[in-house]
Each structure stands twice: as structure tokens, then as C-alpha cells.
Amino acid sequence: MGYPALVKGKVRLACTGERVTGLINQTVQAGIHLEDIQWVHEQKLHLTVPLTHFFSFVSIARRNKVRLKIVKKEGVPFFMRKLKRRKAFLLGVALFILLTLSLSSFVWRVQIEGNEQIPERYVQALLKKEGVFVGQLKGKLPEAEVIQHDLLMHLPKASWVGFRVEGTRVIVTIVEKKEPETKKEENRDPGPVNLVAKKNAMVYDLRVERGNPLVEVNQVVKKGQILVSGIYGDPENPDHGKIVGAKGKVIGEVWYESNVSVPLVQKRKVYTGERVKKLSPYLFSMIIPNPFAEKVPFKKVETIRKIHSCYLGKWRLPFGLVEDEILEMKWVKKDLTPEDAVMLGKMRAREELQQRLGGNGRILEEKILHQRVENGKVNLKVHFDAIENIASIQPILQGE
Amino acid sequence: MRKWVSDWLDLPAEVTEEVPRIEMVGSRRLQIENYLEVEKFSPTELKLKVKEGTLQIKGEKLKIAVIYQDGVRIEGEIQELRYMK
């Protein structure tokens, strides 16, 4: 056998005779499969014979004096014969296949994606020069690597170019170079400036690139005091000097004080690992709760909600599923010794200050000024000695 | 002899003895292996000759879905299955 019976063809026959049961037995004895035997009346049966055994079945039928009539022919061989008779239909099929093949061997669309600054027209023009355009034979397209290389050579703003063919579409992906933002506050030239103190501090270090320093190391300066003058010449006579503008850094030592209070009992959230997932459908902004859902067996929970919307192509449909993951959690209490609390408080204060200083400053020294245990809390007063850039720019007002 | 072999070697009877093996799926499908001959066929009654007698199947709208040398599949509303020795 091998192939299913339909591929080889089947014949449905009406058998009329006195010895139909005998016919069935003898056919089966001959090793022929019979299918779908239906009783019509006492001397008539309908049955299906595989086409390959049709003639041996006919001879058995003759011997039993059973008359046969073909009711139906099914399967590929009969279909093929039908096809041969319908030339126009066959021609149509052939034409269709030919047309599909020939049409799909052209480029129908050139798609350029990923470009924001490079104009599409420009890329298209470049592609046309390479031989990539709408209507081009797909077989005549140059190698992807060649195109990628050439395009990259002609597009200085692109850092990568991809070329691929998807069916009848040509897709060119361009990754543009990210240029650093030029309009940064620090880089903008505000004109000639003085450097003045941002806050009260003691000068720790002076790094003047341009300008006339008016303070010395270890000098205490007040907020708003001019640190580096943008005017060369006699500082006593500021109107007569040459205005050049100041540039540089003034590192000052600044004192900070911070108050921290650390509770001696630390409470923390901990997940127990028990979790339940719940799915419920939603329509517009309404969640339809499942009425048969079991109750969540946890006392304290935290819910992580994920929304799965249905999409039809690009469009988000106004319904979908809401997946709630319910995690059991509990509070864990931890008692701290006063020493540990002080350590923790110091650490927190330090981190906080470091964040305020940013990358420019650093902490030189820290000292606990004051420490008191009160109402289950440790109150700390910490002194920090930090250095940071205290210079801020102030434009020199001319013509005053 | 064959029965003795099957009992002694613990082999299934339908393999050694050529007795029919009958499998019924619900009330609409009946599969019989190791039958010998179809004796009678009508939509209400079907008789199959097997080694130890005749198998009578009664029902309504009976038809033989597939038949070949080793087996037969009957479909229809099967109501009764009887061994006649």
C-alpha cells in the first residue's frame, strides 16, 4: 500500500446479486480491502474498492454472478483524468503558477528603516545606483555584503547598514551614529565670567586655567565671594584690566552636618516564596473577575500585574487578559545593637552626602558629634569634612 | 495443544489459538480480529463465523466500515453481541 487509498483512487460500487455475502468473503480471501459496506436491500450492497484491486474484484464478482455499477470515483487518478479533459483549466493552472513565479522574482518594494537624520530619498538614490530599485529582478540584485559596504562608505552618518530580501521586499536597515549632545551646559560659552564661591568654605586647592586668582589655599571664603577674577591687571582697579574671562576649578573644604535617626528594630519585607497566578479577562478598563476562582490563601500579599492585550496586526484590541501574580510576603523584624545602629546611621549619612556631592566631591573625614538612644531609636549627629568644586560662574557685566 | 501452549507460556490466547479478539469502542464501533467469514449481513443483524462458533451482532443501521483478511470493523448502533456455539 504505502500511500493512502485516496492517492491511489477508490471506486464506489453498487453490487446486485444473490450471493453478495459470498462475494465479500471471497474478496477478502483474495487479500482485498473493502470499505464502507452498506446494505441497501436483500440483494444489493454498496461498497468501496481500491482502484488497484478493481479488476480482480470485477472477476470475483463475475464468478458470483453479481452485477456491478459504478456509483462514484474518487482519488487522484480520476482527478488527473478529469484534468486531461479540461485543457483550459490546466492551462490556467500553469499560467497561474508561471505568473506567481515570475512576479515573485521582481523587487516590489524597497523599504528603508532606522533612519532619522539621513533622508530616505538619498538612500534610495544610492540604492538605485547599486542596482536596487522597484522592478529590478531579484536575481540581478548584487550581493548583500557589497551593498552594505558601499552604502556604509557613502553614508558617513551611518554606523551600520543591513540589507536583506524578504519575499519581494528589500529591507535596508540603517543604524545611525549617535552624536554626543553638543548643547551641554558646561560647554556653552557664557562670555567672560568670574568664578565666585557657591558656599562658605575653606579653599583646599586652586586649579585655574585662565584668570586672576584672588584667594589663596587655606583661605576661608564666603558665599558669593569672587575667587578667580576674569579681568587681568590690577585687582584694585578692575575697570582698567583686560577682560579674558576666568576658567578653572576651585576645590573647597566644606563642612556638613547631618542628623540621622536609626530605629533599633528593623522591619523588612520578605517574600515567602508562595505564589498564586490568576488570569482574568478584561474589556476596556473593566476587569471581569472569575467567579469560580479560589480565594487567595495568604494573609499579606503583594501583587504583580501583567497585562496581555490582544493584538490584531498592529492594533491593540480593547480586551485581553490580566495576569496577576500574587506573592505571599511577611515582615521580618531584626533587632540591632546600638553599635550596629550607629554604624548603619553613619553609612546612610555618608551615602546621602556622597550622592549630594556627586562625582566631583569626596569625603575627607567624618566624626560623630552626638549620639543618643531615645524611644527605640538612635539619633546621630555626624560631621563631615568634604571637598568639592565650589566655583560657580558669574558673568562680568560690562559697561557699568 | 495450542490452548496448552498459551496457558503454559502465558501468551495471549488470540495469538496462539486463533480465537477472535473483540474490541468495542462505545456502542457505535466494534473491531473484530481473527474472524473466519461473514455469514449474514443486514442493517439489523450481522453474523460472523469464528473459530468456536458464530458471533451474532444485533443493532440498527449496521455497516461494515472496513473489512480485510484479519479483521473487520463494524459501525452502527450496536445493541447485542452474542456467541452461538
XYZ file of C-alpha atoms in Angstrom:
485
model
C 0.000 0.000 0.000
C 2.244 2.796 1.216
C 0.162 5.687 0.003
C -3.251 6.452 1.449
C -6.078 4.955 -0.563
C -7.257 8.322 -1.845
C -3.974 8.917 -3.662
C -4.301 5.600 -5.479
C -8.001 6.055 -6.123
C -11.172 4.389 -4.890
C -14.294 3.191 -6.663
C -17.691 3.026 -5.027
C -19.766 0.227 -6.495
C -23.335 -0.930 -6.294
C -23.380 -4.752 -6.278
C -26.582 -6.572 -7.129
C -26.884 -10.357 -6.927
C -27.981 -13.275 -4.887
C -24.648 -14.145 -3.337
C -23.379 -10.804 -2.081
C -22.135 -12.185 1.283
C -20.201 -14.824 -0.582
C -18.712 -12.095 -2.734
C -17.484 -10.264 0.348
C -15.893 -13.408 1.787
C -14.146 -14.359 -1.422
C -12.875 -10.831 -1.988
C -11.429 -10.706 1.482
C -9.867 -14.147 0.986
C -8.141 -12.736 -2.082
C -6.490 -10.141 0.098
C -8.536 -7.138 -0.986
C -9.593 -4.465 1.453
C -13.208 -3.458 1.304
C -14.511 -0.300 2.837
C -17.809 1.172 3.854
C -20.106 -1.745 3.003
C -23.693 -0.622 3.197
C -26.760 -2.741 2.902
C -29.372 -1.381 0.506
C -31.753 -4.296 0.300
C -31.585 -8.068 0.480
C -29.654 -8.453 -2.769
C -27.922 -5.126 -3.128
C -24.869 -3.637 -1.423
C -22.807 -0.520 -1.786
C -19.105 -0.883 -1.172
C -15.801 0.804 -1.886
C -12.888 -0.966 -3.573
C -9.376 0.384 -4.052
C -8.697 1.137 -7.696
C -5.626 -1.122 -7.702
C -7.814 -4.130 -6.939
C -10.736 -3.085 -9.079
C -10.252 -5.640 -11.881
C -9.616 -8.625 -9.619
C -12.769 -7.607 -7.762
C -14.692 -7.486 -11.046
C -13.613 -11.023 -11.925
C -14.661 -12.317 -8.479
C -17.996 -10.580 -8.936
C -18.472 -12.238 -12.340
C -17.866 -15.663 -10.832
C -20.557 -14.979 -8.221
C -22.932 -13.617 -10.842
C -23.092 -10.248 -9.177
C -23.807 -7.247 -11.361
C -21.727 -4.121 -10.722
C -22.468 -0.498 -11.289
C -20.050 2.311 -10.584
C -21.553 4.898 -8.248
C -18.660 7.189 -7.613
C -14.967 7.553 -8.451
C -12.685 9.300 -6.039
C -8.982 9.954 -5.743
C -6.049 11.348 -7.602
C -6.084 9.075 -10.712
C -9.667 10.100 -11.559
C -8.892 13.702 -10.863
C -5.937 13.556 -13.213
C -8.048 12.090 -15.967
C -10.593 14.839 -15.479
C -7.820 17.376 -15.725
C -6.652 16.000 -19.049
C -10.083 16.568 -20.450
C -10.175 20.185 -19.307
C -7.297 21.739 -21.233
C -8.264 25.324 -20.471
C -8.320 24.668 -16.759
C -4.908 23.057 -16.919
C -3.631 25.985 -18.897
C -4.992 28.313 -16.259
C -3.212 26.418 -13.510
C 0.041 26.503 -15.417
C -0.387 30.179 -16.183
C -1.124 30.934 -12.559
C 1.989 29.130 -11.362
C 4.084 30.779 -14.026
C 2.707 34.221 -13.210
C 3.256 33.789 -9.491
C 6.795 32.630 -10.082
C 7.629 35.431 -12.487
C 6.006 38.153 -10.411
C 7.705 36.996 -7.256
C 11.078 37.265 -8.900
C 10.849 41.051 -9.032
C 11.520 43.551 -6.299
C 8.203 45.164 -5.488
C 9.143 47.375 -2.632
C 12.251 48.935 -1.194
C 11.862 49.647 2.467
C 14.299 51.778 4.364
C 14.100 51.704 8.111
C 16.016 53.042 11.041
C 16.946 56.350 9.503
C 16.103 59.523 11.384
C 18.527 62.061 10.053
C 19.574 60.558 6.755
C 16.917 61.419 4.177
C 15.190 58.435 2.612
C 15.499 59.884 -0.886
C 19.235 59.963 -0.558
C 19.410 56.329 0.442
C 17.055 55.420 -2.377
C 19.227 57.210 -4.885
C 22.294 55.393 -3.608
C 20.457 52.076 -3.824
C 19.390 52.774 -7.380
C 22.962 53.334 -8.342
C 23.781 49.947 -6.839
C 21.001 48.343 -8.836
C 18.385 48.059 -6.109
C 15.086 49.578 -7.166
C 11.442 48.682 -7.576
C 11.060 46.496 -10.652
C 14.536 45.037 -10.514
C 14.865 41.305 -10.999
C 15.708 39.666 -7.721
C 18.398 37.630 -9.398
C 20.152 40.772 -10.554
C 20.495 42.208 -7.069
C 24.103 42.492 -6.040
C 25.440 40.632 -3.046
C 24.168 41.891 0.282
C 27.676 42.370 1.589
C 28.647 44.526 -1.382
C 25.630 46.762 -0.939
C 26.171 47.044 2.782
C 29.774 48.010 2.273
C 29.069 50.562 -0.467
C 26.202 52.160 1.402
C 28.252 52.438 4.534
C 31.006 54.140 2.523
C 28.566 56.707 1.164
C 26.723 57.323 4.389
C 29.137 58.799 6.870
C 26.339 59.274 9.371
C 25.504 55.584 9.472
C 27.355 53.217 11.715
C 25.855 50.027 10.293
C 23.793 49.128 7.244
C 21.872 45.919 6.833
C 20.425 44.597 3.592
C 18.014 41.726 3.301
C 15.396 40.420 0.916
C 12.101 39.205 2.329
C 9.963 37.771 -0.430
C 9.502 40.595 -2.898
C 10.563 43.229 -0.410
C 14.010 44.658 0.010
C 14.632 45.913 3.523
C 17.524 48.222 4.228
C 18.188 48.815 7.889
C 20.286 51.777 8.839
C 21.737 52.351 12.267
C 22.751 55.934 12.645
C 25.669 57.159 14.626
C 24.702 58.666 17.925
C 26.350 62.031 18.140
C 27.124 63.404 21.554
C 24.821 66.199 22.562
C 26.660 69.399 21.928
C 24.390 71.685 23.870
C 25.647 70.865 27.312
C 25.528 73.486 29.979
C 29.235 73.333 30.704
C 30.353 73.559 27.132
C 28.351 76.607 26.305
C 30.418 79.715 26.444
C 28.635 82.253 28.598
C 31.080 85.024 27.699
C 33.621 86.382 30.091
C 32.952 85.273 33.640
C 34.270 85.480 37.140
C 34.339 82.464 39.373
C 32.557 83.041 42.672
C 32.107 80.839 45.706
C 28.996 78.674 45.762
C 29.081 78.292 49.524
C 31.103 79.082 52.593
C 34.248 77.031 52.546
C 37.956 76.888 53.022
C 39.994 76.824 49.849
C 41.696 73.473 49.534
C 43.103 73.668 46.046
C 43.051 76.077 43.121
C 43.111 74.821 39.554
C 42.933 77.940 37.469
C 43.204 77.626 33.720
C 42.580 81.247 32.945
C 42.003 84.309 35.059
C 43.406 86.035 38.068
C 43.093 84.135 41.354
C 42.145 86.383 44.225
C 42.246 83.812 47.010
C 44.874 81.515 48.390
C 44.890 77.969 49.613
C 43.625 77.603 53.186
C 41.799 80.908 52.989
C 38.233 80.938 54.268
C 35.808 82.278 51.700
C 32.192 83.316 51.987
C 29.371 82.536 49.663
C 29.355 84.877 46.689
C 32.955 85.968 47.090
C 34.964 86.278 43.886
C 37.502 83.501 43.758
C 39.031 83.954 40.332
C 38.628 87.219 38.501
C 38.185 87.252 34.764
C 39.991 90.533 34.497
C 43.752 90.678 34.222
C 45.632 93.546 35.687
C 45.316 95.416 38.891
C 42.565 93.973 41.014
C 42.210 97.276 42.808
C 41.310 98.920 39.550
C 39.009 96.439 37.909
C 37.806 98.738 35.177
C 41.180 99.045 33.529
C 42.253 95.428 33.090
C 41.895 93.261 30.084
C 38.811 91.104 30.242
C 39.684 87.469 29.486
C 37.156 85.508 31.487
C 38.031 83.030 34.185
C 38.144 79.312 33.838
C 39.086 76.640 36.278
C 38.152 74.798 39.386
C 38.366 75.857 42.961
C 38.261 72.985 45.370
C 36.952 73.982 48.755
C 36.710 72.179 52.032
C 33.130 72.305 53.195
C 31.691 71.146 56.474
C 28.473 69.299 56.516
C 26.400 68.168 59.407
C 23.744 65.590 59.104
C 21.212 64.212 61.513
C 20.275 60.587 61.179
C 17.966 58.511 63.207
C 18.069 54.744 63.006
C 15.377 52.602 64.632
C 16.794 49.745 66.674
C 14.187 47.369 65.283
C 14.477 46.965 61.562
C 11.430 45.825 59.666
C 11.856 44.300 56.273
C 9.575 42.808 53.692
C 10.384 39.235 52.711
C 8.692 37.035 50.152
C 7.892 33.575 51.448
C 8.067 32.001 48.012
C 4.410 31.001 47.965
C 2.669 32.333 44.925
C -0.565 32.055 43.042
C -1.262 33.051 39.474
C -4.623 34.406 38.476
C -5.832 35.084 34.983
C -8.851 37.209 34.359
C -10.135 38.749 31.153
C -10.657 42.441 30.774
C -12.778 44.548 28.496
C -11.855 48.197 28.026
C -10.798 49.144 31.534
C -13.038 46.656 33.312
C -11.546 43.522 34.773
C -14.038 40.706 34.845
C -13.228 38.622 37.907
C -13.550 34.900 37.669
C -16.487 33.987 39.929
C -15.192 30.445 40.423
C -11.703 31.497 41.412
C -10.397 30.199 44.693
C -9.697 32.631 47.439
C -6.091 33.606 47.858
C -4.854 31.697 50.893
C -2.325 34.320 52.020
C -2.641 36.959 54.690
C -0.227 39.536 53.395
C 0.340 39.669 49.719
C 1.920 41.705 47.035
C 0.538 41.626 43.533
C 2.497 41.871 40.338
C 0.155 42.646 37.494
C 0.886 41.959 33.859
C -1.499 42.905 31.102
C -1.629 40.830 27.956
C -3.575 42.661 25.303
C -4.857 41.097 22.165
C -3.366 42.474 19.016
C -4.742 42.421 15.539
C -1.698 43.129 13.498
C -0.575 46.494 14.802
C -3.766 47.462 16.591
C -4.272 46.843 20.238
C -7.722 45.487 20.824
C -9.642 46.742 23.844
C -9.709 43.363 25.516
C -7.266 40.772 26.679
C -6.066 39.029 29.771
C -4.802 40.351 33.067
C -2.317 38.117 34.762
C -1.979 38.698 38.483
C 0.855 37.033 40.247
C 0.095 37.080 43.942
C 3.144 36.624 46.106
C 2.893 35.959 49.779
C 5.081 38.170 51.894
C 5.797 38.776 55.530
C 7.557 41.290 57.661
C 10.786 40.219 59.246
C 11.949 42.041 62.335
C 15.589 42.388 63.163
C 16.951 43.850 66.346
C 20.065 45.956 66.140
C 22.579 46.646 68.867
C 23.260 50.365 69.381
C 26.721 49.903 67.878
C 25.325 48.380 64.743
C 22.722 51.128 64.543
C 25.416 53.763 64.758
C 27.361 52.042 62.010
C 24.286 51.863 59.846
C 23.419 55.506 60.511
C 26.915 56.626 59.639
C 26.813 54.620 56.457
C 23.492 56.091 55.447
C 24.607 59.625 56.158
C 27.749 59.053 54.159
C 25.858 57.652 51.195
C 23.427 60.515 51.276
C 26.164 63.104 51.287
C 28.110 61.323 48.597
C 25.057 61.470 46.444
C 24.709 65.177 47.041
C 28.325 65.822 46.202
C 28.103 63.831 43.029
C 31.212 62.732 41.270
C 33.129 65.895 41.923
C 33.491 65.746 45.639
C 34.734 63.334 48.189
C 34.566 62.984 51.935
C 37.766 63.607 53.813
C 36.740 62.940 57.348
C 33.714 62.019 59.384
C 33.044 62.356 63.064
C 30.117 61.588 65.277
C 29.322 64.681 67.247
C 26.418 63.442 69.156
C 24.736 60.127 69.809
C 21.659 59.385 71.844
C 19.346 56.423 72.234
C 15.773 57.561 72.534
C 12.398 55.849 72.096
C 13.960 52.820 70.491
C 15.906 54.929 68.060
C 19.481 56.010 67.821
C 19.801 59.685 66.937
C 23.089 60.684 65.453
C 24.662 63.926 64.510
C 27.541 63.354 62.132
C 30.041 65.870 60.967
C 31.596 65.513 57.565
C 34.564 67.236 56.141
C 34.246 67.125 52.383
C 35.954 68.687 49.431
C 34.186 69.727 46.275
C 34.276 72.263 43.495
C 32.892 75.467 44.976
C 33.392 77.690 41.935
C 30.350 78.877 40.063
C 30.347 81.213 37.126
C 29.158 84.773 37.218
C 29.194 86.844 34.048
C 31.221 90.037 34.099
C 28.839 92.853 33.450
C 30.430 95.262 31.068
C 29.682 98.915 30.581
C 28.670 99.512 34.141
C -2.426 -28.306 22.103
C -2.482 -24.641 21.299
C -4.501 -23.835 24.389
C -1.975 -25.730 26.448
C 0.896 -23.744 24.917
C -0.831 -20.468 25.552
C -1.543 -21.344 29.193
C 1.901 -22.683 29.824
C 3.856 -19.871 28.153
C 1.414 -17.223 29.385
C 0.886 -15.935 25.848
C -2.301 -14.098 24.870
C -4.893 -16.501 23.564
C -5.620 -14.594 20.349
C -2.003 -15.017 19.265
C -1.737 -18.733 19.756
C -5.267 -20.061 19.403
C -6.738 -18.060 16.512
C -9.731 -17.207 18.670
C -11.328 -13.865 17.867
C -10.235 -10.751 19.631
C -13.147 -8.349 20.018
C -12.777 -4.697 20.851
C -15.755 -2.444 21.354
C -15.478 1.317 21.489
C -18.593 2.808 22.984
C -21.705 1.380 21.436
C -21.009 2.555 17.919
C -17.858 0.777 16.950
C -16.806 -2.862 17.086
C -13.496 -4.255 15.925
C -13.060 -7.986 15.500
C -9.818 -9.705 14.661
C -9.350 -13.350 13.731
C -12.761 -13.888 12.208
C -13.281 -16.531 9.556
C -16.163 -15.481 7.356
C -19.166 -13.220 7.017
C -22.285 -15.343 7.187
C -25.008 -12.776 7.084
C -25.109 -9.053 6.620
C -28.048 -6.715 7.046
C -28.518 -3.373 8.796
C -30.097 -5.064 11.840
C -28.160 -8.290 12.100
C -24.641 -9.410 11.286
C -23.284 -12.915 11.678
C -19.575 -13.654 11.664
C -18.161 -17.146 11.636
C -15.325 -17.508 14.125
C -13.293 -20.483 15.324
C -15.568 -21.638 18.083
C -18.935 -20.855 16.586
C -20.768 -17.838 15.287
C -20.769 -14.284 16.544
C -24.104 -12.577 16.247
C -24.276 -8.789 16.329
C -27.637 -7.094 16.542
C -28.350 -3.434 16.252
C -29.543 -0.749 13.884
C -28.020 0.921 10.824
C -25.122 -1.518 10.917
C -22.480 -1.295 8.245
C -19.044 -2.723 7.643
C -16.631 0.175 7.712
C -13.558 -1.818 6.736
C -13.041 -5.488 6.064
C -9.876 -7.390 5.284
C -8.418 -10.809 5.883
C -7.507 -10.459 9.553
C -10.139 -8.089 10.782
C -13.373 -6.275 10.366
C -14.698 -3.022 11.753
C -18.417 -2.624 12.214
C -20.114 0.705 12.831
C -23.659 1.488 13.815
C -25.940 1.333 16.819
C -24.840 -1.942 18.365
C -27.317 -3.404 20.811
C -26.434 -7.033 21.220
C -23.410 -9.273 20.861
C -23.857 -12.982 21.243
C -21.720 -16.114 20.915
C -23.561 -19.036 19.317
C -21.730 -22.355 19.591
